[in-house]
Amino acid sequence: MTYNAGATASPGSSQASSFEDATYSKVTWRLLPLLFLCYVASYLDRVNVGFAKLQMLNDLKFSETIYGLGAGIFFIGYFIFEIPSNMILHKVGARMWIARIMITWGIISGGMAYVTTPEMFYLMRFLLGVAEAGFFPGVILYLTYWYPAERRGKITALFMTGIALSGVVGGPLSGWIMHAMPGIWGHTGWQWMFILEAIPSLILGVLVIMYMKDRIRDATWLSEDEKKLLESKISQEESQKEHLSLSAMFSNGRVWLGALIYFCFVMGLYGVSFWLPTIIKTTGVTDPLNVGLLTAIPYAFAAVAMVLIGRSADARRERRWHVAIPAFLGCVGLLASTVYDHNTVMAMASLTLASMGILTTLPLFWSLPTAFLSGTAAAAGIALINSLGNLAGFVSPFLVGWLKDTTQSTNAGMYVLAVSLVIGGLLTLTLPAKLVNK
């Protein structure tokens, strides 16, 4: 078949439409599995400290505040190096840069097993943030090279279900390692967890070098007609975007609004991610293996919600309410978890609702700025929004840890996170519908 750009634009051209769908399906099956596994490894290495906490704090005599500061300081390194990292990726290509990111963060994550003092804990978490900076916004940028806006909601949601899967797989895995491996070769359970869970990142880094392609034109697994189709769709979308210089991007109010919205959502995300095992333990579950198994439940439901709501947003070409409503539901779930903080069944139901809402906001949020930024401004804008938003990853665990030390309860922290989600949802609704509903 010879691809004709005009044919795909014709409403009656079912053959061209079928060819387009088949081509994007081919791209998705080639790109998404590897990127998805990379994100699972990334998120697991970032938040497994939440499981290590169940044993690590007692072994090393760390307070809740020390843990919260160490968990959050990751995002300081992440913030400082995020924009430079994404700019480098845009220039040198995603393949080598994402591989570099994964291999370095795998090495540092494994090194977390040998932390002995608060200062070492802070340093290693900071370095882990430096190593990982650029991975997530780099992938979001990379997807804009392949998919137009009307297909990115579902694709981004599929990619970001890696967060949920890391909880489904990582929770039971972390719990099992910490339950079964203490004492082997003189290492504690939490040390083995850091060591073993770093290995997939190293392997995946090598696979990225072997299998990823930087651009459509480089893809030897696509036919010439398929390449022309994909390039035409991207070129058409780029011509309709706002082409900003770097200086204009930094002064663009919508970029800063996007960063504030994302900050609010990330407050909720890492409040749950870093404290979910602790909240479950508070309800009376003490065995790390059982805690790990229970953490899989909220993430499993969240994975389904992310995909279904992402598909709904694409089908209706509506973004704002598909972001805001899950944020409001996340707030309800967090508040309910404080009411049932000593009832395991009801607390799990509440945390499941919270996780479904919070995790669903994230992939759909990224359909907003990528709808109006392009080129170098997109690389810098996505990185700026992500780096500023992820400062909440520092604020959230530190604040929850400090409030827990002060009040002897995680409830006050959950109230703060719930309010943050409502603010993020309301701010999303202030974005012009015609700008983001593409």
Coordinates of C-alpha atoms in Angstrom, one line a residue:
M1 CA 0.0 0.0 0.0
T2 CA 1.2 3.5 -0.8
Y3 CA 0.4 6.0 1.9
N4 CA -1.3 9.2 0.8
A5 CA -1.7 12.1 3.3
G6 CA -4.9 13.3 1.7
A7 CA -6.4 9.8 2.0
T8 CA -6.0 9.7 5.8
A9 CA -7.7 13.0 6.0
S10 CA -10.8 11.8 4.1
P11 CA -13.6 10.7 6.3
G12 CA -14.6 7.9 3.9
S13 CA -11.2 6.4 3.6
S14 CA -11.6 3.3 5.8
Q15 CA -8.6 1.7 4.2
A16 CA -6.3 4.6 5.1
S17 CA -7.8 4.8 8.7
S18 CA -7.1 1.0 9.1
F19 CA -3.5 1.5 7.9
E20 CA -3.0 4.3 10.4
D21 CA -4.4 2.3 13.3
A22 CA -2.3 -0.7 12.4
T23 CA 0.8 1.5 12.1
Y24 CA 0.3 3.1 15.5
S25 CA -0.4 -0.3 17.0
K26 CA 2.9 -1.5 15.6
V27 CA 4.7 1.5 17.1
T28 CA 3.0 0.9 20.5
W29 CA 4.0 -2.7 20.6
R30 CA 7.6 -1.8 19.8
L31 CA 8.1 1.1 22.1
L32 CA 5.8 0.7 25.1
P33 CA 6.8 -2.6 26.6
L34 CA 10.4 -1.5 27.1
L35 CA 9.6 2.0 28.2
F36 CA 7.0 0.6 30.6
L37 CA 9.5 -1.8 32.2
C38 CA 12.0 1.0 32.5
Y39 CA 9.4 3.1 34.4
V40 CA 8.5 0.2 36.7
A41 CA 12.2 -0.1 37.6
S42 CA 12.6 3.6 38.0
Y43 CA 9.6 4.1 40.3
L44 CA 10.5 1.0 42.3
D45 CA 14.1 2.2 42.9
R46 CA 12.7 5.6 43.9
V47 CA 10.1 4.6 46.4
N48 CA 11.3 1.2 47.8
V49 CA 12.8 3.2 50.7
G50 CA 9.2 3.2 52.0
F51 CA 9.5 -0.5 52.5
A52 CA 13.0 -0.3 53.8
K53 CA 11.7 2.1 56.4
L54 CA 9.8 -0.8 58.2
Q55 CA 13.2 -2.2 59.3
M56 CA 15.8 0.4 58.4
L57 CA 14.7 3.0 60.9
N58 CA 15.0 0.6 63.9
D59 CA 18.3 -0.8 62.7
L60 CA 19.9 2.6 62.1
K61 CA 18.0 4.5 64.9
F62 CA 16.6 7.1 62.4
S63 CA 13.6 9.3 63.4
E64 CA 10.5 9.7 61.2
T65 CA 11.8 13.2 60.4
I66 CA 15.2 11.9 59.2
Y67 CA 13.4 9.4 57.0
G68 CA 11.0 12.0 55.6
L69 CA 13.9 14.4 54.8
G70 CA 16.0 11.6 53.2
A71 CA 13.1 10.3 51.2
G72 CA 12.4 13.8 50.0
I73 CA 15.9 15.0 49.3
F74 CA 15.9 12.8 46.3
F75 CA 13.9 15.5 44.6
I76 CA 16.4 18.3 45.3
G77 CA 19.0 16.5 43.1
Y78 CA 16.2 15.7 40.6
F79 CA 15.1 19.4 40.5
I80 CA 18.6 20.8 39.9
F81 CA 19.5 18.5 37.0
E82 CA 16.1 17.9 35.4
I83 CA 16.1 20.7 32.8
P84 CA 19.8 20.2 31.7
S85 CA 19.2 16.5 31.5
N86 CA 16.2 16.9 29.2
M87 CA 17.9 19.4 27.0
I88 CA 20.8 17.0 26.6
L89 CA 18.4 14.2 25.7
H90 CA 16.8 16.5 23.0
K91 CA 20.2 17.1 21.5
V92 CA 21.9 13.7 21.7
G93 CA 18.9 11.4 21.5
A94 CA 16.8 9.4 23.9
R95 CA 18.5 6.0 23.4
M96 CA 21.9 6.7 24.9
W97 CA 20.7 9.3 27.4
I98 CA 17.9 7.1 28.9
A99 CA 20.4 4.2 29.0
R100 CA 22.9 6.4 30.9
I101 CA 20.2 7.4 33.4
M102 CA 19.1 3.9 34.1
I103 CA 22.6 2.4 34.6
T104 CA 23.7 5.2 36.9
W105 CA 20.6 5.1 39.0
G106 CA 20.8 1.3 39.3
I107 CA 24.3 1.5 40.7
I108 CA 23.4 4.2 43.2
S109 CA 20.2 2.5 44.3
G110 CA 22.1 -0.7 45.0
G111 CA 24.5 1.4 47.1
M112 CA 21.7 2.4 49.4
A113 CA 22.1 -1.0 51.1
Y114 CA 25.3 0.3 52.7
V115 CA 24.0 3.5 54.3
T116 CA 24.8 3.7 58.0
T117 CA 24.3 7.4 59.1
P118 CA 21.7 10.1 58.3
E119 CA 24.3 12.0 56.3
M120 CA 25.0 9.0 54.1
F121 CA 21.3 8.5 53.7
Y122 CA 20.8 12.1 52.6
L123 CA 23.8 12.0 50.2
M124 CA 22.7 8.7 48.5
R125 CA 19.1 9.9 48.1
F126 CA 20.4 13.2 46.6
L127 CA 22.7 11.3 44.2
L128 CA 19.8 9.0 43.2
G129 CA 17.8 12.1 42.3
V130 CA 20.7 13.5 40.2
A131 CA 21.1 10.2 38.4
E132 CA 17.4 9.8 37.6
A133 CA 16.8 13.4 36.6
G134 CA 15.5 13.6 33.0
F135 CA 14.1 10.1 32.7
F136 CA 10.4 10.8 33.1
P137 CA 10.2 14.1 31.2
G138 CA 12.5 12.6 28.6
V139 CA 10.1 9.8 28.0
I140 CA 7.2 12.2 27.8
L141 CA 9.1 14.3 25.3
Y142 CA 10.1 11.1 23.4
L143 CA 6.4 10.1 23.0
T144 CA 5.7 13.5 21.3
Y145 CA 8.1 12.4 18.6
W146 CA 5.9 9.5 17.7
Y147 CA 2.3 10.2 18.7
P148 CA 0.0 13.1 18.0
A149 CA -2.1 14.7 20.8
E150 CA -5.2 12.7 20.1
R151 CA -3.3 9.4 20.8
R152 CA -1.1 10.5 23.6
G153 CA -3.6 10.4 26.5
K154 CA -4.0 6.6 26.2
I155 CA -0.4 6.0 25.5
T156 CA 0.8 8.1 28.4
A157 CA -1.6 6.4 30.7
L158 CA -0.4 3.0 29.5
F159 CA 3.2 4.1 30.2
M160 CA 2.4 5.5 33.6
T161 CA 0.6 2.4 34.8
G162 CA 4.3 1.5 35.5
I163 CA 3.7 3.4 38.8
A164 CA 0.9 1.1 39.6
L165 CA 2.6 -2.0 38.5
S166 CA 5.7 -1.2 40.5
G167 CA 3.3 -1.2 43.5
V168 CA 1.6 -4.4 42.5
V169 CA 4.9 -6.2 41.9
G170 CA 7.2 -4.2 44.1
G171 CA 5.1 -4.4 47.2
P172 CA 4.9 -8.2 47.5
L173 CA 8.5 -8.5 46.2
S174 CA 9.9 -6.0 48.7
G175 CA 7.9 -7.6 51.5
W176 CA 9.1 -11.1 50.6
I177 CA 12.8 -10.1 50.4
M178 CA 12.6 -8.3 53.8
H179 CA 10.7 -11.3 55.3
A180 CA 12.8 -14.1 53.8
M181 CA 16.4 -12.9 53.5
P182 CA 17.6 -11.3 56.7
G183 CA 21.0 -12.8 57.8
I184 CA 22.0 -14.1 54.4
W185 CA 25.7 -13.2 53.9
G186 CA 25.5 -10.9 56.9
H187 CA 23.0 -8.6 55.2
T188 CA 19.6 -7.4 56.6
G189 CA 16.3 -7.8 54.7
W190 CA 16.2 -4.1 53.7
Q191 CA 19.8 -4.3 52.5
W192 CA 19.0 -7.3 50.2
M193 CA 15.9 -5.4 49.0
F194 CA 18.0 -2.4 47.7
I195 CA 20.6 -4.7 46.1
L196 CA 18.2 -7.1 44.3
E197 CA 15.8 -4.4 43.1
A198 CA 18.7 -2.4 41.5
I199 CA 19.6 -5.2 39.1
P200 CA 16.6 -4.8 36.7
S201 CA 17.6 -1.2 36.1
L202 CA 21.1 -2.2 35.0
I203 CA 19.7 -4.9 32.6
L204 CA 17.1 -2.6 31.1
G205 CA 19.7 0.2 30.6
V206 CA 21.6 -2.2 28.3
L207 CA 18.4 -3.2 26.5
V208 CA 17.6 0.5 25.8
I209 CA 20.9 0.8 23.9
M210 CA 20.1 -2.3 21.9
Y211 CA 16.5 -1.7 21.0
M212 CA 15.4 1.9 21.1
K213 CA 15.4 4.3 18.1
D214 CA 15.6 8.1 18.5
R215 CA 13.4 9.1 15.7
I216 CA 10.8 7.8 13.3
R217 CA 13.3 8.0 10.4
D218 CA 15.7 5.7 12.3
A219 CA 13.1 2.9 12.8
T220 CA 14.3 0.0 10.6
W221 CA 11.2 -1.9 11.7
L222 CA 8.9 0.5 9.9
S223 CA 8.2 0.6 6.1
E224 CA 8.6 3.8 4.2
D225 CA 4.9 4.3 3.9
E226 CA 4.5 3.9 7.7
K227 CA 7.3 6.4 8.3
K228 CA 5.7 8.9 6.0
L229 CA 2.4 8.5 7.8
L230 CA 3.9 9.1 11.2
E231 CA 6.0 12.0 10.1
S232 CA 3.1 13.6 8.5
K233 CA 0.9 13.4 11.6
I234 CA 3.7 14.8 13.8
S235 CA 4.5 17.6 11.3
Q236 CA 0.9 18.6 11.1
E237 CA 0.6 18.9 14.8
E238 CA 3.8 20.8 15.3
S239 CA 2.6 23.4 12.8
Q240 CA -0.4 24.2 15.1
K241 CA 1.6 24.4 18.3
E242 CA 2.8 27.5 20.1
H243 CA 6.5 27.9 19.1
L244 CA 8.2 29.6 22.0
S245 CA 11.8 30.6 22.5
L246 CA 13.4 29.3 25.7
S247 CA 13.2 32.8 27.2
A248 CA 9.5 33.1 26.3
M249 CA 8.9 29.6 27.7
F250 CA 10.2 30.6 31.1
S251 CA 7.9 33.7 31.1
N252 CA 4.9 31.8 29.9
G253 CA 2.2 31.8 32.5
R254 CA 0.6 28.5 31.4
V255 CA 3.9 26.7 31.9
W256 CA 4.1 28.0 35.5
L257 CA 0.5 27.2 36.1
G258 CA 1.2 23.7 34.9
A259 CA 4.0 23.4 37.3
L260 CA 1.8 24.5 40.2
I261 CA -0.9 22.0 39.2
Y262 CA 1.6 19.2 39.0
F263 CA 3.1 20.1 42.3
C264 CA -0.3 19.7 43.9
F265 CA -0.8 16.2 42.4
V266 CA 2.7 15.1 43.2
M267 CA 2.1 16.1 46.9
G268 CA -0.6 13.4 46.9
L269 CA 1.4 10.9 44.9
Y270 CA 4.4 10.7 47.2
G271 CA 2.4 11.1 50.4
V272 CA 0.9 7.8 49.4
S273 CA 3.9 6.2 47.8
F274 CA 6.3 6.8 50.7
W275 CA 3.8 6.3 53.5
L276 CA 1.5 3.6 52.3
P277 CA 3.4 0.7 54.0
T278 CA 3.4 2.7 57.2
I279 CA -0.3 3.5 57.1
I280 CA -1.1 -0.2 56.5
K281 CA 1.2 -1.2 59.4
T282 CA -0.6 1.3 61.6
T283 CA -3.9 -0.6 61.1
G284 CA -2.4 -3.6 62.8
V285 CA -0.6 -5.5 60.0
T286 CA 3.0 -6.1 61.2
D287 CA 4.6 -8.8 59.0
P288 CA 6.5 -7.1 56.0
L289 CA 5.3 -9.8 53.6
N290 CA 1.6 -9.1 54.5
V291 CA 2.2 -5.4 54.3
G292 CA 3.7 -5.9 50.8
L293 CA 0.8 -8.0 49.6
L294 CA -1.8 -5.5 50.8
T295 CA 0.0 -2.5 49.1
A296 CA -0.5 -4.3 45.8
I297 CA -4.3 -3.9 46.1
P298 CA -4.5 0.0 45.7
Y299 CA -2.0 -0.1 42.8
A300 CA -3.8 -2.8 41.0
F301 CA -7.1 -0.9 41.0
A302 CA -5.3 2.3 40.1
A303 CA -3.7 0.6 37.0
V304 CA -7.2 -0.2 35.6
A305 CA -8.5 3.3 36.4
M306 CA -5.6 4.9 34.6
V307 CA -6.1 3.0 31.4
L308 CA -9.9 3.4 31.3
I309 CA -10.0 7.1 32.1
G310 CA -7.1 7.7 29.7
R311 CA -9.2 6.1 26.9
S312 CA -12.2 8.1 27.9
A313 CA -10.3 11.3 27.7
D314 CA -9.0 10.5 24.2
A315 CA -12.4 9.3 22.9
R316 CA -14.1 12.5 24.1
R317 CA -11.2 14.8 23.5
E318 CA -11.8 16.3 26.9
R319 CA -8.9 16.7 29.3
R320 CA -9.7 19.1 32.1
W321 CA -12.5 17.2 33.9
H322 CA -10.8 13.9 33.3
V323 CA -7.9 15.4 35.4
A324 CA -10.0 17.3 38.0
I325 CA -12.5 14.6 39.0
P326 CA -9.9 11.9 39.8
A327 CA -8.1 14.6 41.9
F328 CA -11.3 15.2 43.9
L329 CA -11.8 11.5 44.4
G330 CA -8.2 11.1 45.6
C331 CA -9.0 13.8 48.2
V332 CA -12.0 11.8 49.4
G333 CA -10.0 8.6 49.7
L334 CA -7.2 10.3 51.8
L335 CA -9.8 11.8 54.1
A336 CA -11.6 8.5 54.5
S337 CA -8.3 6.7 55.3
T338 CA -7.9 9.0 58.4
V339 CA -11.3 8.0 59.7
Y340 CA -10.6 4.3 59.4
D341 CA -6.9 4.4 60.4
H342 CA -7.4 1.4 62.8
N343 CA -9.7 -0.7 60.6
T344 CA -7.6 -2.6 58.0
V345 CA -10.5 -3.4 55.6
M346 CA -12.0 0.1 55.5
A347 CA -8.5 1.8 55.4
M348 CA -7.6 -0.4 52.4
A349 CA -10.8 0.6 50.6
S350 CA -10.1 4.3 51.3
L351 CA -6.5 4.0 50.2
T352 CA -7.5 2.2 47.1
L353 CA -9.9 5.0 46.1
A354 CA -7.2 7.6 46.9
S355 CA -4.6 5.7 44.8
M356 CA -7.0 5.4 41.9
G357 CA -7.7 9.1 41.9
I358 CA -4.1 10.3 42.5
L359 CA -2.5 8.0 40.0
T360 CA -5.1 8.8 37.3
T361 CA -4.4 12.5 37.4
L362 CA -0.8 12.1 36.4
P363 CA -0.8 10.7 32.9
L364 CA -3.8 12.9 31.9
F365 CA -2.1 16.0 33.3
W366 CA 0.8 15.4 30.8
S367 CA -1.7 15.7 27.9
L368 CA -2.2 19.4 28.9
P369 CA 1.3 21.0 28.4
T370 CA 2.2 18.7 25.5
A371 CA -0.8 20.0 23.7
F372 CA 0.6 23.5 23.4
L373 CA 4.4 23.2 23.6
S374 CA 6.7 22.0 20.8
G375 CA 10.4 21.7 19.9
T376 CA 13.1 22.9 22.2
A377 CA 10.5 24.8 24.3
A378 CA 8.7 21.4 24.8
A379 CA 11.9 19.8 26.0
A380 CA 12.6 22.6 28.5
G381 CA 8.9 23.2 29.4
I382 CA 8.2 19.6 30.2
A383 CA 11.4 19.4 32.3
L384 CA 10.6 22.7 34.1
I385 CA 7.1 21.6 34.9
N386 CA 8.3 18.1 36.0
S387 CA 11.2 19.4 38.1
L388 CA 9.2 22.2 39.9
G389 CA 6.2 19.8 40.4
N390 CA 8.5 17.1 41.8
L391 CA 9.7 19.5 44.5
A392 CA 6.5 18.3 46.1
G393 CA 8.3 14.9 46.4
F394 CA 10.6 16.7 48.8
V395 CA 8.0 18.7 50.6
S396 CA 5.4 15.9 51.0
P397 CA 7.3 13.1 52.7
F398 CA 9.3 15.6 54.9
L399 CA 6.0 17.3 56.0
V400 CA 4.2 14.0 56.7
G401 CA 7.2 12.7 58.6
W402 CA 7.5 15.9 60.7
L403 CA 3.7 15.9 61.4
K404 CA 3.9 12.3 62.4
D405 CA 6.7 13.0 64.9
T406 CA 4.8 16.0 66.2
T407 CA 1.3 14.5 66.4
Q408 CA 2.2 10.7 66.6
S409 CA -0.2 10.2 63.7
T410 CA -0.1 10.3 59.9
N411 CA -3.6 11.9 59.8
A412 CA -2.5 15.5 59.8
G413 CA -0.3 14.8 56.9
M414 CA -3.1 13.2 55.0
Y415 CA -5.3 16.3 55.5
V416 CA -2.6 18.5 53.9
L417 CA -2.3 16.1 50.9
A418 CA -6.1 16.0 50.5
V419 CA -6.3 19.8 50.3
S420 CA -3.4 19.9 47.8
L421 CA -5.4 17.6 45.5
V422 CA -8.4 19.8 45.6
I423 CA -6.3 22.9 44.7
G424 CA -4.7 21.0 41.8
G425 CA -8.1 20.0 40.5
L426 CA -9.5 23.5 40.7
L427 CA -6.5 25.0 39.0
T428 CA -6.8 22.5 36.1
L429 CA -10.3 23.8 35.4
T430 CA -8.9 27.3 34.9
L431 CA -7.0 26.2 31.7
P432 CA -8.8 27.1 28.5
A433 CA -10.6 24.1 27.1
K434 CA -9.8 25.0 23.4
L435 CA -6.1 25.0 24.3
V436 CA -5.9 21.5 25.9
N437 CA -8.9 19.5 24.6
K438 CA -7.2 18.2 21.4

